[in-house]
CSV table of C-alpha atoms in Angstrom, one decimal:
chain,number,residue,atom,x,y,z
A,248,MET,CA,13.6,116.3,109.0
A,249,ASP,CA,12.2,115.2,111.8
A,250,LYS,CA,8.2,115.8,112.2
A,251,LEU,CA,5.2,116.9,115.2
A,252,ILE,CA,1.9,116.3,114.5
A,253,ILE,CA,-0.3,117.9,116.6
A,254,THR,CA,-4.1,117.2,115.9
A,255,TYR,CA,-7.3,115.4,117.4
A,256,LEU,CA,-7.1,111.5,117.1
A,257,GLU,CA,-10.2,109.6,119.3
A,258,ASN,CA,-11.8,113.2,120.2
A,259,LYS,CA,-8.7,113.7,121.9
A,260,ILE,CA,-5.3,115.8,121.2
A,261,CYS,CA,-2.6,113.6,119.6
A,262,THR,CA,1.1,114.4,119.5
A,263,ALA,CA,2.6,112.3,117.6
A,264,LEU,CA,6.8,113.2,116.8
A,265,LEU,CA,7.7,111.2,113.4
A,266,SER,CA,11.2,110.1,112.7
A,267,GLU,CA,13.0,109.1,109.7
A,268,GLY,CA,8.8,108.6,108.3
A,269,ARG,CA,7.7,106.6,111.4
A,270,VAL,CA,6.6,107.8,114.3
A,271,VAL,CA,8.5,106.6,117.8
A,272,GLN,CA,6.5,108.7,120.4
A,273,MET,CA,2.3,109.3,120.8
A,274,THR,CA,0.7,111.1,123.6
A,275,LEU,CA,-3.0,111.3,124.3
A,276,GLU,CA,-4.6,114.0,126.0
A,277,SER,CA,-8.6,115.1,126.9
A,278,LYS,CA,-8.5,118.5,126.0
A,279,GLU,CA,-11.1,118.9,129.1
A,280,HIS,CA,-9.4,117.0,131.9
A,281,PRO,CA,-5.8,117.0,130.5
A,282,SER,CA,-3.2,115.4,132.9
A,283,ARG,CA,-2.3,116.7,135.9
A,284,LEU,CA,1.5,115.8,135.5
A,285,ASN,CA,3.7,118.4,137.2
A,286,ASN,CA,0.9,120.3,138.8
A,287,ILE,CA,1.9,122.4,142.4
A,288,TYR,CA,-1.6,122.0,144.6
A,289,ILE,CA,-2.7,123.2,147.9
A,290,GLY,CA,-3.6,119.7,149.1
A,291,LYS,CA,-5.0,118.5,152.3
A,292,VAL,CA,-3.2,115.5,154.3
A,293,GLN,CA,-6.1,113.0,154.4
A,294,LYS,CA,-4.6,109.9,156.3
A,295,LEU,CA,-1.3,108.9,158.0
A,296,VAL,CA,0.3,105.2,157.3
A,297,PRO,CA,3.3,104.7,159.3
A,298,SER,CA,3.8,100.6,158.1
A,299,ILE,CA,5.1,102.5,154.8
A,300,GLN,CA,6.1,105.7,155.6
A,301,ALA,CA,3.5,107.4,153.6
A,302,ALA,CA,0.5,110.1,153.7
A,303,PHE,CA,-2.4,110.1,151.4
A,304,VAL,CA,-3.3,113.4,150.2
A,305,ASP,CA,-6.5,115.1,148.8
A,306,ILE,CA,-5.6,117.3,145.9
A,307,ALA,CA,-9.2,117.7,144.9
A,308,PRO,CA,-12.1,116.2,147.2
A,309,GLY,CA,-12.3,112.9,146.4
A,310,THR,CA,-8.8,112.8,144.9
A,311,ALA,CA,-5.9,111.3,147.0
A,312,GLY,CA,-2.1,111.1,146.2
A,313,TYR,CA,0.7,108.8,147.2
A,314,TYR,CA,2.7,110.7,149.3
A,315,SER,CA,6.0,109.8,150.8
A,316,LEU,CA,7.4,110.4,154.2
A,317,ALA,CA,10.9,109.2,153.4
A,318,GLU,CA,11.5,111.9,150.2
A,319,ASN,CA,10.0,114.2,152.0
A,320,MET,CA,10.9,114.8,154.9
A,321,ASN,CA,10.7,118.7,154.7
A,322,HIS,CA,6.5,120.0,154.5
A,323,HIS,CA,5.4,123.5,152.7
A,324,PHE,CA,2.7,124.2,155.2
A,325,VAL,CA,-0.1,127.0,154.2
A,326,SER,CA,-0.1,128.0,157.8
A,327,ALA,CA,2.3,127.4,160.6
A,328,PRO,CA,4.5,124.9,160.0
A,329,ARG,CA,3.9,122.0,162.5
A,330,PRO,CA,6.9,119.4,163.6
A,331,GLN,CA,5.3,116.8,162.4
A,332,LEU,CA,2.2,116.4,159.5
A,333,LYS,CA,-1.3,115.4,160.9
A,334,PRO,CA,-4.0,114.4,159.3
A,335,GLY,CA,-6.5,117.8,158.3
A,336,ASP,CA,-2.9,119.7,157.9
A,337,GLU,CA,-2.9,121.7,154.3
A,338,ILE,CA,0.3,121.2,152.7
A,339,VAL,CA,2.2,122.4,149.4
A,340,VAL,CA,2.4,119.3,146.7
A,341,GLN,CA,3.2,118.5,142.8
A,342,VAL,CA,2.5,116.0,141.5
A,343,VAL,CA,5.7,114.2,139.8
A,344,ARG,CA,3.5,110.8,138.7
A,345,ASP,CA,0.4,110.1,137.2
A,346,GLU,CA,-1.8,107.7,138.2
A,347,VAL,CA,-1.5,104.3,136.2
A,348,LYS,CA,-3.9,101.8,137.1
A,349,THR,CA,-5.4,101.5,140.5
A,350,LYS,CA,-2.2,103.4,142.0
A,351,ALA,CA,-2.6,106.9,143.1
A,352,PRO,CA,-0.9,109.8,141.8
A,353,VAL,CA,3.1,110.5,143.3
A,354,LEU,CA,3.1,114.1,145.3
A,355,SER,CA,6.3,115.6,145.9
A,356,GLY,CA,6.8,118.3,148.7
A,357,SER,CA,10.3,119.7,146.8
A,358,ILE,CA,8.9,121.8,144.2
A,359,SER,CA,10.0,122.1,140.9
A,360,LEU,CA,9.5,124.7,138.0
A,361,PRO,CA,11.0,123.5,134.0
A,362,GLY,CA,12.2,125.3,131.5
A,363,ARG,CA,13.9,124.6,128.0
A,364,TYR,CA,17.3,124.8,129.4
A,365,CYS,CA,17.0,123.9,133.6
A,366,VAL,CA,14.4,122.8,136.2
A,367,VAL,CA,14.9,125.2,139.6
A,368,THR,CA,13.8,123.1,142.4
A,369,ASP,CA,13.8,123.8,146.4
A,370,GLY,CA,14.9,121.9,149.1
A,371,ARG,CA,17.9,120.2,147.0
A,372,PRO,CA,20.6,123.1,146.9
A,373,GLY,CA,23.5,122.5,144.5
A,374,ILE,CA,24.2,123.0,140.8
A,375,GLY,CA,23.3,119.2,139.0
A,376,ILE,CA,24.0,118.7,135.2
A,377,SER,CA,21.8,116.5,133.0
A,378,SER,CA,24.2,113.2,132.4
A,379,LYS,CA,22.8,113.3,128.4
A,380,ILE,CA,25.8,115.9,128.7
A,381,THR,CA,28.4,114.0,127.5
A,382,ASP,CA,31.2,117.0,126.5
A,383,SER,CA,33.5,117.0,129.4
A,384,SER,CA,34.0,120.5,128.8
A,385,ALA,CA,31.1,122.1,128.6
A,386,ARG,CA,30.0,120.0,131.5
A,387,GLU,CA,32.8,122.1,133.4
A,388,SER,CA,31.6,125.5,131.5
A,389,LEU,CA,28.2,125.2,132.9
A,390,GLN,CA,29.6,124.1,136.7
A,391,ALA,CA,31.7,127.4,136.9
A,392,ALA,CA,29.1,129.7,135.1
A,393,PHE,CA,26.4,128.5,137.8
A,394,LYS,CA,29.2,128.8,140.5
A,395,GLU,CA,29.5,132.6,139.2
A,396,VAL,CA,26.4,133.2,138.8
A,397,MET,CA,24.7,132.0,142.5
A,398,LYS,CA,28.1,133.3,144.0
A,399,GLU,CA,27.9,136.8,142.4
A,400,GLU,CA,23.8,136.9,143.0
A,401,ALA,CA,23.7,136.2,146.7
A,402,ALA,CA,26.4,138.8,147.3
A,403,GLY,CA,23.9,141.2,145.4
A,404,THR,CA,26.8,142.3,142.2
A,405,ALA,CA,25.6,142.8,138.8
A,406,ILE,CA,26.5,140.3,136.3
A,407,ASP,CA,26.8,141.4,133.0
A,408,GLY,CA,25.2,145.1,133.2
A,409,GLU,CA,22.0,143.4,134.8
A,410,GLU,CA,21.7,143.7,138.1
A,411,PRO,CA,20.0,140.6,139.8
A,412,PRO,CA,16.0,141.4,141.4
A,413,GLU,CA,15.7,141.3,145.1
A,414,ARG,CA,13.2,138.5,144.7
A,415,VAL,CA,16.2,136.4,143.1
A,416,GLN,CA,18.5,137.1,145.6
A,417,ALA,CA,16.0,136.5,148.8
A,418,ALA,CA,14.9,132.9,147.1
A,419,LEU,CA,19.2,132.1,147.0
A,420,GLY,CA,18.7,131.6,150.6
A,421,GLN,CA,16.2,129.1,150.4
A,422,GLN,CA,17.7,126.3,149.6
A,423,LEU,CA,16.7,126.2,145.8
A,424,GLY,CA,18.9,124.3,143.5
A,425,VAL,CA,19.2,124.5,139.1
A,426,ILE,CA,19.0,121.3,137.6
A,427,VAL,CA,21.3,122.2,134.2
A,428,ARG,CA,19.0,120.0,131.5
A,429,THR,CA,20.5,118.7,128.2
A,430,ASN,CA,19.5,121.5,125.4
A,431,ALA,CA,21.6,124.0,127.9
A,432,ALA,CA,24.8,122.6,126.3
A,433,GLN,CA,23.4,124.0,122.9
A,434,ALA,CA,22.3,127.6,123.7
A,435,PRO,CA,24.1,130.6,124.8
A,436,VAL,CA,25.1,131.1,128.5
A,437,GLN,CA,23.4,134.0,129.0
A,438,ALA,CA,19.9,132.3,127.7
A,439,VAL,CA,20.6,129.8,130.6
A,440,ILE,CA,21.0,132.5,132.9
A,441,ARG,CA,18.2,134.8,131.6
A,442,GLU,CA,16.3,131.6,132.4
A,443,TYR,CA,17.5,130.6,135.4
A,444,ARG,CA,16.9,133.6,136.9
A,445,MET,CA,12.5,133.8,135.7
A,446,LEU,CA,12.7,130.2,137.2
A,447,ILE,CA,13.6,131.6,140.5
A,448,GLU,CA,11.1,134.4,140.2
A,449,GLN,CA,8.3,132.4,139.4
A,450,TYR,CA,9.1,130.1,142.6
A,451,GLU,CA,8.8,133.2,144.7
A,452,ALA,CA,5.3,134.5,143.8
A,453,LEU,CA,3.8,130.8,144.0
A,454,LYS,CA,5.7,131.0,147.6
A,455,ASN,CA,4.0,134.5,148.3
A,456,ALA,CA,0.7,133.0,146.8
A,457,TRP,CA,0.0,129.8,148.8
A,458,THR,CA,-0.5,131.5,151.8
A,459,SER,CA,-3.7,132.9,151.4
A,460,ARG,CA,-4.9,130.4,148.2
A,461,THR,CA,-8.0,127.7,149.8
A,462,CYS,CA,-7.5,124.1,150.3
A,463,TYR,CA,-7.2,122.3,147.0
A,464,SER,CA,-6.3,125.5,144.7
A,465,LEU,CA,-4.4,124.7,141.8
A,466,LEU,CA,-1.4,127.0,142.4
A,467,TYR,CA,0.8,125.9,139.2
A,468,ALA,CA,-0.5,124.2,135.8
A,469,SER,CA,2.0,122.3,133.6
A,470,LEU,CA,2.0,123.3,130.2
A,471,PRO,CA,-0.5,121.0,127.3
A,472,SER,CA,1.9,118.1,126.5
A,473,PHE,CA,2.2,119.1,122.8
A,474,VAL,CA,4.0,122.3,124.5
A,475,GLU,CA,5.6,120.5,126.7
A,476,GLY,CA,7.4,118.4,124.2
A,477,LEU,CA,7.7,121.4,121.5
A,478,ARG,CA,9.8,122.9,125.0
A,479,ASP,CA,11.9,119.5,125.7
A,480,MET,CA,13.3,119.1,122.3
A,481,ALA,CA,16.7,119.4,121.9
A,482,GLU,CA,18.2,122.4,120.9
A,483,GLU,CA,19.7,120.9,117.5
A,484,GLU,CA,16.6,119.7,116.0
A,485,GLU,CA,14.8,120.8,113.4
A,486,ARG,CA,11.4,120.0,113.6
A,487,GLU,CA,8.7,120.9,110.9
A,488,ILE,CA,5.7,121.1,113.5
A,489,VAL,CA,1.8,120.7,112.0
A,490,THR,CA,-1.3,121.0,113.2
A,491,ASP,CA,-4.7,121.2,111.5
A,492,GLN,CA,-6.6,123.0,114.9
A,493,PRO,CA,-6.8,126.8,114.9
A,494,TRP,CA,-6.6,126.9,118.5
A,495,ILE,CA,-3.6,124.6,118.7
A,496,TYR,CA,-1.7,126.4,115.8
A,497,GLU,CA,-2.5,130.0,117.9
A,498,THR,CA,-1.3,128.6,121.0
A,499,LEU,CA,2.1,127.5,119.7
A,500,ALA,CA,3.6,130.5,117.5
A,501,ALA,CA,2.5,132.8,120.7
A,502,TYR,CA,4.7,130.2,122.9
A,503,LEU,CA,7.7,130.4,120.3
A,504,ALA,CA,7.4,134.1,119.6
A,505,GLN,CA,7.3,134.1,123.4
A,506,ASN,CA,10.5,132.1,123.0
A,507,LYS,CA,12.6,133.6,119.5
A,508,ARG,CA,12.0,130.1,118.2
A,509,THR,CA,12.9,129.4,114.9
A,510,ASP,CA,11.2,126.2,114.5
A,511,LYS,CA,8.6,125.2,111.6
A,512,LEU,CA,5.0,125.6,112.1
A,513,THR,CA,2.2,125.0,109.7
A,514,LEU,CA,-1.5,125.1,109.7
A,515,TYR,CA,-2.7,122.3,107.9
A,516,GLN,CA,-5.7,123.3,105.5
A,517,ASP,CA,-7.0,120.1,103.4
A,518,PRO,CA,-10.4,118.4,104.4
A,519,LEU,CA,-10.0,115.6,102.2
A,520,LEU,CA,-7.5,114.0,103.4
A,521,PRO,CA,-7.2,115.3,107.0
A,522,LEU,CA,-3.5,115.2,109.3
A,523,VAL,CA,-4.6,111.2,111.2
A,524,LYS,CA,-5.2,109.7,107.4
A,525,LEU,CA,-2.4,111.4,106.0
A,526,TYR,CA,0.1,109.6,108.5
A,527,SER,CA,-1.9,106.9,108.9
A,528,LEU,CA,-2.2,107.9,113.4
A,529,ASP,CA,-5.2,105.8,113.9
A,530,THR,CA,-3.5,102.7,112.3
A,531,VAL,CA,-0.6,103.7,114.2
A,532,LEU,CA,-2.5,103.8,117.5
A,533,GLU,CA,-4.5,100.5,116.8
A,534,ARG,CA,-0.9,98.4,116.4
A,535,ALA,CA,0.6,100.3,119.0
A,536,THR,CA,-2.2,99.0,121.4
A,537,GLU,CA,-1.9,95.1,120.2
A,538,LYS,CA,0.3,92.3,121.9
A,539,ARG,CA,1.7,91.4,118.2
A,540,VAL,CA,4.8,93.5,116.7
A,541,TRP,CA,5.9,92.2,113.4
A,542,LEU,CA,9.6,92.3,112.5
A,543,LYS,CA,10.8,92.9,108.9
A,544,SER,CA,13.0,89.8,109.3
A,545,GLY,CA,9.2,87.5,109.8
A,546,GLY,CA,9.8,87.3,113.7
A,547,TYR,CA,7.8,89.3,115.4
A,548,LEU,CA,7.4,90.9,119.2
A,549,VAL,CA,4.3,90.0,122.4
A,550,ILE,CA,4.7,92.7,124.3
A,551,GLU,CA,2.4,92.0,128.1
A,552,PRO,CA,2.3,94.5,130.2
A,553,THR,CA,1.2,93.4,133.5
A,554,GLU,CA,0.4,95.1,137.1
A,555,ALA,CA,3.7,94.9,138.5
A,556,MET,CA,6.2,94.6,135.3
A,557,VAL,CA,6.4,94.5,131.6
A,558,VAL,CA,7.2,91.2,129.5
A,559,ILE,CA,8.2,91.3,126.5
A,560,ASP,CA,9.0,87.6,124.6
A,561,VAL,CA,11.2,87.5,120.5
A,562,ASN,CA,10.1,84.9,118.1
A,563,THR,CA,11.3,84.1,115.0
A,564,GLY,CA,7.5,83.7,113.5
A,565,LYS,CA,7.7,83.3,110.1
A,566,TYR,CA,11.6,83.8,109.6
A,567,SER,CA,13.1,81.7,105.9
A,568,GLY,CA,16.6,82.8,105.7
A,569,LYS,CA,19.5,80.5,104.4
A,570,LYS,CA,22.1,82.0,106.7
A,571,PRO,CA,24.0,79.8,109.3
A,572,MET,CA,22.3,79.7,112.6
A,573,ARG,CA,24.0,81.7,115.4
A,574,GLU,CA,23.5,84.5,112.5
A,575,THR,CA,20.1,84.1,112.0
A,576,ILE,CA,19.3,84.7,115.5
A,577,PHE,CA,21.4,87.4,116.3
A,578,ARG,CA,20.2,89.7,112.9
A,579,ILE,CA,16.7,88.9,114.5
A,580,ASN,CA,17.7,89.7,118.3
A,581,ARG,CA,19.1,92.9,116.7
A,582,GLU,CA,15.9,93.8,115.0
A,583,ALA,CA,14.2,93.0,118.1
A,584,ALA,CA,16.3,95.4,119.8
A,585,GLN,CA,15.2,98.5,117.6
A,586,GLU,CA,11.7,97.5,117.5
A,587,ILE,CA,11.7,97.4,121.6
A,588,ALA,CA,13.3,100.5,121.9
A,589,ARG,CA,10.7,101.7,119.4
A,590,GLN,CA,7.8,100.6,121.6
A,591,LEU,CA,9.1,101.1,124.7
A,592,ARG,CA,8.6,104.7,123.9
A,593,LEU,CA,5.5,104.4,121.9
A,594,ARG,CA,3.8,102.9,123.6
A,595,ASN,CA,5.6,104.7,127.2
A,596,LEU,CA,6.2,101.8,128.7
A,597,SER,CA,8.1,101.9,131.9
A,598,GLY,CA,9.2,100.7,135.6
A,599,ILE,CA,10.8,97.1,135.2
A,600,ILE,CA,10.7,95.6,132.1
A,601,LEU,CA,11.9,91.8,130.8
A,602,VAL,CA,12.7,91.1,127.7
A,603,ASP,CA,13.5,87.4,126.4
A,604,PHE,CA,15.2,87.1,123.1
A,605,ILE,CA,15.9,83.9,121.7
A,606,ASP,CA,18.9,82.1,123.1
A,607,MET,CA,22.6,82.8,121.6
A,608,ASP,CA,25.3,80.3,123.0
A,609,THR,CA,28.6,82.2,122.5
A,610,LYS,CA,28.8,85.4,125.3
A,611,GLU,CA,30.3,87.4,122.2
A,612,ASP,CA,27.0,87.7,120.8
A,613,LYS,CA,25.0,88.5,124.1
A,614,GLU,CA,27.4,91.1,125.0
A,615,GLU,CA,27.5,92.9,121.5
A,616,LEU,CA,23.7,92.5,121.8
A,617,LEU,CA,23.5,94.2,124.7
A,618,ARG,CA,25.9,96.9,123.8
A,619,PHE,CA,23.7,97.9,121.1
A,620,LEU,CA,20.2,97.9,122.7
A,621,GLY,CA,21.8,99.8,125.8
A,622,GLY,CA,23.1,102.9,123.0
A,623,LEU,CA,19.7,103.2,121.6
A,624,LEU,CA,18.0,103.1,125.6
A,625,ARG,CA,20.0,105.9,125.5
A,626,LYS,CA,19.0,108.0,123.2
A,627,ASP,CA,15.1,108.0,124.9
A,628,PRO,CA,14.3,111.4,126.1
A,629,VAL,CA,12.9,109.7,129.3
A,630,LYS,CA,15.1,108.1,131.1
A,631,ALA,CA,16.0,104.2,130.6
A,632,SER,CA,18.7,101.6,131.5
A,633,LEU,CA,19.9,98.4,130.4
A,634,VAL,CA,20.1,96.8,134.0
A,635,ASP,CA,22.0,92.8,133.0
A,636,MET,CA,21.1,90.0,131.4
A,637,THR,CA,20.0,87.3,134.0
A,638,ARG,CA,21.2,83.2,134.7
A,639,LEU,CA,18.1,82.8,132.9
A,640,GLY,CA,18.9,84.5,129.5
A,641,LEU,CA,16.4,87.4,130.2
A,642,VAL,CA,17.2,90.7,129.6
A,643,GLU,CA,16.7,93.4,132.2
A,644,ILE,CA,15.7,97.4,131.6
A,645,THR,CA,14.0,100.7,134.1
A,646,ARG,CA,12.5,102.9,132.6
A,647,LYS,CA,11.3,106.0,134.6
A,648,LYS,CA,7.4,106.6,135.2
A,649,VAL,CA,6.4,109.6,134.2
A,650,ARG,CA,3.0,109.7,132.2
A,651,LYS,CA,0.3,106.8,131.8
A,652,PRO,CA,1.1,104.5,129.0
A,653,LEU,CA,-0.1,104.5,125.9
A,654,TYR,CA,-2.7,102.6,126.3
A,655,GLU,CA,-4.5,104.0,129.4
A,656,GLN,CA,-4.2,107.7,127.2
A,657,ARG,CA,-6.5,106.3,125.2
A,658,LYS,CA,-9.2,104.6,127.7
A,659,ALA,CA,-9.2,108.0,130.1
């Protein structure tokens, strides 16, 4: 069974996911200064930069975020709307990407409220289904269910004996959409619909509140990362959740009870062997911030994050196998691909990633390696895509930027 370990490491809340005995994901978050990701603020437009079609919006005194004017055509003005955005305007924005290195956080005027089964979005009407739901019958069933629900709610009629709240009826006329998450495929349809209604009510309450709040107000705070990790867990996954912090235990117990979950939650109490040492989390963190990663075969990876991209080099290292050269190279590259997929998730590396595998002579080996790596990347909960292999033999990968990479979380 997979385990979610939550404890303190280097004075930060550490959430580590163990699968098959290895840590595959780790986040560090300060209790005093948590991430702003997904938070919703009343911001003030600091300046407009027409040359890059962007505005910089302060979400706190001295803290500006990047706000794309090309992607945000409609703005949520706190007071009377204007035909054009101007410095000094107060607008509602959501943090959709953490600040990374020298780059400011990215803000959006399209508000999204996430749940376990779906995400309600404004400005993007319609029904979206997660691409990770590959079962065509499940996709069609969810699509049909939401179409029927939206139709009946817009008409104000009852569904299974439940009258839609007035707020829900009002919200449906305001260009709200829904994105159905992967977890919905394993859940009863009515549970998904109930959450959808709850999120719409939450959106309406949020909208009613922002007209009376002051600049820089935090209108919505996202869940702590350790609770988000639990919320986003795949429905069919059964995990043991272990923490040695009583306040974290109580927070998780309340969340699980509220959501009628059956996950196994344990408060670990052994002063002689803390969780950090029991699962060697300090060693995992140290190795996950080093450049070199050794493979079991004796080969190794060199991982170099730069300002523009992440570069990964695969080397034969100490490998001394007696098999033919072609077979040896393919074996090391395959092992490297497995470790690369794990390291991208563990270190939370994102953006453009270039991998220099050991050169292979045959087209068949190259295609097989790409198929294998592509399959591994599809399992990543953060959207990761294998683009192609360049003419120089470099494999191009993209991974969605969401949170800071682990090495920056450690320094924060």
